[in-house]
């Protein structure tokens, strides 16, 4: 088998795998599709919180934050990242920072640092 034949075989294999994947996804029940959508939503909220919250905390405190001490969530509509200096080995200029991302807001809905609210947006229900 020469190089061209190997390349053609690889392309055909990729197309075959693609058709199999599309075909298997069409067989999902509505419940499976709903569950998959919920997982994607939660993952996207977590990703947005990981991108936006540390930047917002740094903007208002000057401290670079890395790993929150806790991340409470209802796994449907919001994710909260909490940095508690008393529970962390990192040294911060603040004692407690809480940053909440809501699905309906599309970004940070609330940022509270040491009891002072820096960002607060209306959460649509």
Short mmCIF file of N, CA and C in Angstrom, two decimals:
data_model
loop_
_atom_site.label_atom_id
_atom_site.label_comp_id
_atom_site.label_asym_id
_atom_site.label_seq_id
_atom_site.Cartn_x
_atom_site.Cartn_y
_atom_site.Cartn_z
N UNK A 1 0.85 -1.17 0.00
CA UNK A 1 0.00 0.00 0.00
C UNK A 1 0.89 1.23 0.00
N UNK A 2 0.71 2.11 -0.98
CA UNK A 2 1.54 3.31 -1.02
C UNK A 2 0.91 4.42 -0.18
N UNK A 3 1.57 5.57 -0.13
CA UNK A 3 1.14 6.69 0.71
C UNK A 3 -0.24 7.22 0.34
N UNK A 4 -0.54 7.28 -0.96
CA UNK A 4 -1.83 7.79 -1.40
C UNK A 4 -2.96 6.87 -0.96
N UNK A 5 -2.76 5.58 -1.08
CA UNK A 5 -3.78 4.63 -0.66
C UNK A 5 -4.01 4.70 0.85
N UNK A 6 -2.93 4.87 1.60
CA UNK A 6 -3.07 4.99 3.06
C UNK A 6 -3.86 6.23 3.42
N UNK A 7 -3.58 7.34 2.73
CA UNK A 7 -4.28 8.60 2.99
C UNK A 7 -5.77 8.44 2.66
N UNK A 8 -6.08 7.81 1.54
CA UNK A 8 -7.48 7.60 1.17
C UNK A 8 -8.18 6.71 2.19
N UNK A 9 -7.51 5.67 2.66
CA UNK A 9 -8.09 4.79 3.67
C UNK A 9 -8.36 5.55 4.96
N UNK A 10 -7.45 6.45 5.35
CA UNK A 10 -7.63 7.24 6.57
C UNK A 10 -8.82 8.19 6.42
N UNK A 11 -8.96 8.84 5.27
CA UNK A 11 -10.09 9.75 5.04
C UNK A 11 -11.40 8.99 5.08
N UNK A 12 -11.45 7.83 4.44
CA UNK A 12 -12.67 7.02 4.46
C UNK A 12 -13.00 6.58 5.88
N UNK A 13 -11.99 6.23 6.67
CA UNK A 13 -12.21 5.82 8.05
C UNK A 13 -12.77 6.97 8.87
N UNK A 14 -12.27 8.19 8.67
CA UNK A 14 -12.77 9.36 9.41
C UNK A 14 -14.23 9.60 9.06
N UNK A 15 -14.58 9.53 7.76
CA UNK A 15 -15.97 9.71 7.36
C UNK A 15 -16.86 8.62 7.96
N UNK A 16 -16.41 7.39 7.97
CA UNK A 16 -17.19 6.29 8.52
C UNK A 16 -17.45 6.51 10.01
N UNK A 17 -16.42 6.91 10.74
CA UNK A 17 -16.58 7.17 12.18
C UNK A 17 -17.55 8.32 12.40
N UNK A 18 -17.45 9.36 11.58
CA UNK A 18 -18.37 10.50 11.67
C UNK A 18 -19.81 10.10 11.45
N UNK A 19 -20.06 9.28 10.41
CA UNK A 19 -21.42 8.81 10.16
C UNK A 19 -21.94 7.97 11.31
N UNK A 20 -21.09 7.14 11.89
CA UNK A 20 -21.51 6.32 13.02
C UNK A 20 -21.86 7.18 14.23
N UNK A 21 -21.06 8.22 14.47
CA UNK A 21 -21.33 9.10 15.61
C UNK A 21 -22.64 9.85 15.43
N UNK A 22 -22.86 10.38 14.23
CA UNK A 22 -24.10 11.11 13.96
C UNK A 22 -25.29 10.17 14.07
N UNK A 23 -25.15 8.98 13.52
CA UNK A 23 -26.24 8.01 13.58
C UNK A 23 -26.57 7.60 14.99
N UNK A 24 -25.57 7.43 15.84
CA UNK A 24 -25.83 7.03 17.22
C UNK A 24 -26.43 8.16 18.03
N UNK A 25 -26.10 9.41 17.73
CA UNK A 25 -26.67 10.55 18.45
C UNK A 25 -28.14 10.76 18.11
N UNK A 26 -28.57 10.36 16.94
CA UNK A 26 -29.97 10.53 16.56
C UNK A 26 -30.87 9.58 17.35
N UNK A 27 -30.31 8.53 17.89
CA UNK A 27 -31.09 7.55 18.63
C UNK A 27 -31.31 7.93 20.09
N UNK A 28 -30.91 9.13 20.48
CA UNK A 28 -31.09 9.54 21.88
C UNK A 28 -32.55 9.83 22.16
N UNK A 29 -32.98 9.46 23.34
CA UNK A 29 -34.33 9.77 23.78
C UNK A 29 -34.39 11.24 24.18
N UNK A 30 -35.57 11.83 24.25
CA UNK A 30 -35.67 13.22 24.70
C UNK A 30 -35.05 13.42 26.09
N UNK A 31 -35.18 12.45 26.97
CA UNK A 31 -34.59 12.55 28.32
C UNK A 31 -33.07 12.60 28.23
N UNK A 32 -32.47 11.78 27.37
CA UNK A 32 -31.02 11.79 27.20
C UNK A 32 -30.56 13.12 26.62
N UNK A 33 -31.31 13.66 25.66
CA UNK A 33 -30.96 14.95 25.09
C UNK A 33 -31.06 16.06 26.14
N UNK A 34 -32.09 15.98 26.98
CA UNK A 34 -32.26 16.97 28.06
C UNK A 34 -31.11 16.89 29.06
N UNK A 35 -30.74 15.69 29.43
CA UNK A 35 -29.63 15.50 30.36
C UNK A 35 -28.32 16.02 29.78
N UNK A 36 -28.09 15.75 28.51
CA UNK A 36 -26.87 16.23 27.85
C UNK A 36 -26.84 17.75 27.79
N UNK A 37 -27.99 18.37 27.53
CA UNK A 37 -28.06 19.83 27.49
C UNK A 37 -27.79 20.42 28.87
N UNK A 38 -28.29 19.78 29.91
CA UNK A 38 -28.06 20.27 31.27
C UNK A 38 -26.58 20.18 31.64
N UNK A 39 -25.94 19.10 31.26
CA UNK A 39 -24.51 18.95 31.53
C UNK A 39 -23.72 20.03 30.80
N UNK A 40 -24.07 20.29 29.55
CA UNK A 40 -23.38 21.34 28.79
C UNK A 40 -23.58 22.71 29.42
N UNK A 41 -24.80 22.99 29.92
CA UNK A 41 -25.09 24.26 30.55
C UNK A 41 -24.26 24.45 31.81
N UNK A 42 -24.21 23.44 32.66
CA UNK A 42 -23.43 23.52 33.89
C UNK A 42 -21.94 23.69 33.58
N UNK A 43 -21.45 22.95 32.59
CA UNK A 43 -20.04 23.08 32.21
C UNK A 43 -19.74 24.48 31.69
N UNK A 44 -20.65 25.05 30.93
CA UNK A 44 -20.44 26.41 30.41
C UNK A 44 -20.48 27.44 31.53
N UNK A 45 -21.39 27.28 32.49
CA UNK A 45 -21.43 28.22 33.63
C UNK A 45 -20.13 28.13 34.43
N UNK A 46 -19.65 26.92 34.66
CA UNK A 46 -18.40 26.74 35.41
C UNK A 46 -17.23 27.36 34.65
N UNK A 47 -17.20 27.18 33.35
CA UNK A 47 -16.15 27.76 32.52
C UNK A 47 -16.19 29.29 32.61
N UNK A 48 -17.39 29.86 32.51
CA UNK A 48 -17.53 31.31 32.57
C UNK A 48 -17.09 31.82 33.94
N UNK A 49 -17.46 31.12 35.01
CA UNK A 49 -17.05 31.52 36.35
C UNK A 49 -15.53 31.47 36.48
N UNK A 50 -14.91 30.42 35.94
CA UNK A 50 -13.45 30.29 36.00
C UNK A 50 -12.75 31.39 35.22
N UNK A 51 -13.37 31.90 34.18
CA UNK A 51 -12.76 32.97 33.38
C UNK A 51 -12.99 34.35 33.99
N UNK A 52 -14.21 34.62 34.43
CA UNK A 52 -14.58 35.98 34.82
C UNK A 52 -14.34 36.31 36.30
N UNK A 53 -14.60 35.36 37.19
CA UNK A 53 -14.50 35.67 38.62
C UNK A 53 -13.09 36.04 39.08
N UNK A 54 -12.06 35.28 38.74
CA UNK A 54 -10.72 35.69 39.18
C UNK A 54 -10.31 37.07 38.66
N UNK A 55 -10.72 37.40 37.43
CA UNK A 55 -10.41 38.72 36.88
C UNK A 55 -11.12 39.82 37.65
N UNK A 56 -12.39 39.58 38.01
CA UNK A 56 -13.15 40.57 38.75
C UNK A 56 -12.58 40.77 40.15
N UNK A 57 -12.21 39.69 40.81
CA UNK A 57 -11.62 39.81 42.15
C UNK A 57 -10.31 40.59 42.06
N UNK A 58 -9.50 40.29 41.06
CA UNK A 58 -8.23 41.00 40.90
C UNK A 58 -8.47 42.49 40.62
N UNK A 59 -9.50 42.80 39.82
CA UNK A 59 -9.81 44.19 39.50
C UNK A 59 -10.10 45.00 40.76
N UNK A 60 -10.84 44.40 41.70
CA UNK A 60 -11.26 45.15 42.88
C UNK A 60 -10.31 45.02 44.07
N UNK A 61 -9.45 44.00 44.08
CA UNK A 61 -8.55 43.81 45.23
C UNK A 61 -7.08 43.91 44.87
N UNK A 62 -6.76 43.67 43.61
CA UNK A 62 -5.36 43.63 43.20
C UNK A 62 -4.71 42.28 43.43
N UNK A 63 -5.44 41.34 44.03
CA UNK A 63 -4.92 39.99 44.30
C UNK A 63 -5.27 39.03 43.18
N UNK A 64 -4.29 38.28 42.73
CA UNK A 64 -4.55 37.22 41.76
C UNK A 64 -5.04 35.99 42.52
N UNK A 65 -6.23 35.51 42.18
CA UNK A 65 -6.78 34.33 42.83
C UNK A 65 -6.65 33.14 41.88
N UNK A 66 -6.43 31.97 42.45
CA UNK A 66 -6.24 30.79 41.63
C UNK A 66 -7.32 29.75 41.88
N UNK A 67 -7.33 29.14 43.04
CA UNK A 67 -8.25 28.05 43.32
C UNK A 67 -9.21 28.47 44.42
N UNK A 68 -10.53 28.46 44.14
CA UNK A 68 -11.49 28.81 45.19
C UNK A 68 -11.51 27.73 46.27
N UNK A 69 -11.86 28.14 47.47
CA UNK A 69 -11.95 27.18 48.57
C UNK A 69 -13.23 26.36 48.50
N UNK A 70 -14.27 26.90 47.83
CA UNK A 70 -15.49 26.12 47.59
C UNK A 70 -16.22 26.69 46.38
N UNK A 71 -17.05 25.84 45.77
CA UNK A 71 -17.83 26.26 44.60
C UNK A 71 -19.26 25.72 44.70
N UNK A 72 -20.08 26.31 45.56
CA UNK A 72 -21.46 25.86 45.67
C UNK A 72 -22.24 26.14 44.38
N UNK A 73 -23.20 25.27 44.07
CA UNK A 73 -24.00 25.42 42.87
C UNK A 73 -25.27 24.60 43.01
N UNK A 74 -26.32 25.01 42.30
CA UNK A 74 -27.52 24.17 42.25
C UNK A 74 -27.47 23.25 41.03
N UNK A 75 -26.40 23.32 40.27
CA UNK A 75 -26.16 22.49 39.08
C UNK A 75 -27.22 22.68 38.01
N UNK A 76 -27.88 23.83 38.02
CA UNK A 76 -28.86 24.15 36.98
C UNK A 76 -28.80 25.61 36.57
N UNK A 77 -28.72 26.52 37.54
CA UNK A 77 -28.85 27.94 37.19
C UNK A 77 -27.69 28.82 37.64
N UNK A 78 -26.91 28.41 38.63
CA UNK A 78 -25.84 29.28 39.09
C UNK A 78 -24.63 28.48 39.59
N UNK A 79 -23.49 29.17 39.61
CA UNK A 79 -22.26 28.66 40.20
C UNK A 79 -21.67 29.80 41.02
N UNK A 80 -21.26 29.52 42.24
CA UNK A 80 -20.62 30.51 43.10
C UNK A 80 -19.21 30.04 43.41
N UNK A 81 -18.26 30.95 43.28
CA UNK A 81 -16.88 30.64 43.65
C UNK A 81 -16.55 31.45 44.90
N UNK A 82 -16.01 30.78 45.91
CA UNK A 82 -15.69 31.43 47.19
C UNK A 82 -14.21 31.27 47.48
N UNK A 83 -13.56 32.38 47.78
CA UNK A 83 -12.18 32.37 48.23
C UNK A 83 -12.19 32.82 49.69
N UNK A 84 -11.91 31.91 50.60
CA UNK A 84 -11.87 32.19 52.03
C UNK A 84 -10.41 32.15 52.47
N UNK A 85 -9.86 33.32 52.80
CA UNK A 85 -8.44 33.41 53.15
C UNK A 85 -8.10 32.57 54.38
N UNK A 86 -9.05 32.37 55.29
CA UNK A 86 -8.77 31.58 56.49
C UNK A 86 -8.64 30.09 56.17
N UNK A 87 -9.18 29.65 55.04
CA UNK A 87 -9.12 28.24 54.66
C UNK A 87 -8.11 27.99 53.54
N UNK A 88 -7.35 29.00 53.18
CA UNK A 88 -6.43 28.89 52.05
C UNK A 88 -5.00 29.12 52.49
N UNK A 89 -4.07 28.47 51.80
CA UNK A 89 -2.65 28.73 52.05
C UNK A 89 -2.19 30.00 51.35
N UNK A 90 -2.98 30.47 50.38
CA UNK A 90 -2.63 31.70 49.66
C UNK A 90 -2.86 32.91 50.55
N UNK A 91 -2.06 33.93 50.35
CA UNK A 91 -2.18 35.17 51.13
C UNK A 91 -2.93 36.20 50.30
N UNK A 92 -4.09 36.62 50.80
CA UNK A 92 -4.91 37.61 50.11
C UNK A 92 -5.05 38.86 50.98
N UNK A 93 -5.35 39.97 50.33
CA UNK A 93 -5.59 41.21 51.07
C UNK A 93 -7.04 41.28 51.56
N UNK A 94 -7.83 40.29 51.24
CA UNK A 94 -9.22 40.22 51.68
C UNK A 94 -9.42 38.94 52.50
N UNK A 95 -10.51 38.91 53.27
CA UNK A 95 -10.81 37.73 54.08
C UNK A 95 -11.72 36.76 53.34
N UNK A 96 -12.72 37.29 52.63
CA UNK A 96 -13.70 36.44 51.96
C UNK A 96 -14.18 37.12 50.68
N UNK A 97 -14.14 36.40 49.58
CA UNK A 97 -14.67 36.90 48.31
C UNK A 97 -15.61 35.85 47.75
N UNK A 98 -16.80 36.31 47.32
CA UNK A 98 -17.80 35.43 46.73
C UNK A 98 -18.21 36.00 45.38
N UNK A 99 -18.13 35.16 44.36
CA UNK A 99 -18.49 35.57 43.00
C UNK A 99 -19.50 34.57 42.45
N UNK A 100 -20.66 35.07 42.02
CA UNK A 100 -21.72 34.20 41.52
C UNK A 100 -21.99 34.49 40.05
N UNK A 101 -22.10 33.43 39.27
CA UNK A 101 -22.45 33.51 37.85
C UNK A 101 -23.79 32.81 37.68
N UNK A 102 -24.77 33.53 37.11
CA UNK A 102 -26.09 32.96 36.83
C UNK A 102 -26.24 32.73 35.33
N UNK A 103 -26.92 31.69 35.00
CA UNK A 103 -27.17 31.34 33.60
C UNK A 103 -27.93 32.45 32.88
N UNK A 104 -28.93 33.03 33.53
CA UNK A 104 -29.78 34.02 32.86
C UNK A 104 -29.10 35.37 32.71
N UNK A 105 -28.09 35.66 33.51
CA UNK A 105 -27.39 36.94 33.43
C UNK A 105 -26.34 36.89 32.32
N UNK A 106 -25.73 35.73 32.13
CA UNK A 106 -24.68 35.60 31.12
C UNK A 106 -23.36 36.15 31.58
N UNK A 107 -23.15 36.20 32.85
CA UNK A 107 -21.91 36.70 33.42
C UNK A 107 -22.05 36.78 34.93
N UNK A 108 -21.18 37.58 35.53
CA UNK A 108 -21.21 37.73 36.99
C UNK A 108 -22.49 38.44 37.40
N UNK A 109 -23.24 37.81 38.29
CA UNK A 109 -24.46 38.43 38.79
C UNK A 109 -24.22 39.09 40.15
N UNK A 110 -23.22 38.59 40.89
CA UNK A 110 -22.95 39.18 42.21
C UNK A 110 -21.50 38.94 42.59
N UNK A 111 -20.85 39.99 43.07
CA UNK A 111 -19.49 39.91 43.57
C UNK A 111 -19.45 40.63 44.91
N UNK A 112 -19.15 39.88 45.96
CA UNK A 112 -19.07 40.44 47.31
C UNK A 112 -17.69 40.13 47.87
N UNK A 113 -17.00 41.18 48.32
CA UNK A 113 -15.67 41.02 48.91
C UNK A 113 -15.70 41.65 50.29
N UNK A 114 -15.43 40.83 51.30
CA UNK A 114 -15.45 41.26 52.71
C UNK A 114 -16.73 42.01 53.07
N UNK A 115 -17.86 41.49 52.60
CA UNK A 115 -19.15 42.07 52.95
C UNK A 115 -19.56 43.26 52.10
N UNK A 116 -18.70 43.76 51.24
CA UNK A 116 -19.02 44.89 50.38
C UNK A 116 -19.37 44.38 48.98
N UNK A 117 -20.53 44.78 48.49
CA UNK A 117 -20.99 44.35 47.17
C UNK A 117 -20.41 45.24 46.10
N UNK A 118 -19.70 44.64 45.15
CA UNK A 118 -19.08 45.39 44.06
C UNK A 118 -19.88 45.26 42.77
N UNK A 119 -20.48 44.11 42.54
CA UNK A 119 -21.32 43.87 41.36
C UNK A 119 -22.60 43.21 41.85
N UNK A 120 -23.74 43.72 41.37
CA UNK A 120 -25.01 43.08 41.66
C UNK A 120 -25.95 43.36 40.51
N UNK A 121 -26.33 42.31 39.80
CA UNK A 121 -27.22 42.42 38.66
C UNK A 121 -28.49 41.65 38.94
N UNK A 122 -29.58 42.10 38.35
CA UNK A 122 -30.86 41.42 38.54
C UNK A 122 -30.83 40.07 37.84
N UNK A 123 -31.26 39.06 38.57
CA UNK A 123 -31.33 37.70 38.03
C UNK A 123 -32.75 37.47 37.54
N UNK A 124 -32.88 37.20 36.24
CA UNK A 124 -34.19 36.95 35.64
C UNK A 124 -34.63 35.53 35.93
N UNK A 125 -35.84 35.35 36.31
CA UNK A 125 -36.36 34.01 36.64
C UNK A 125 -37.21 33.49 35.54
#
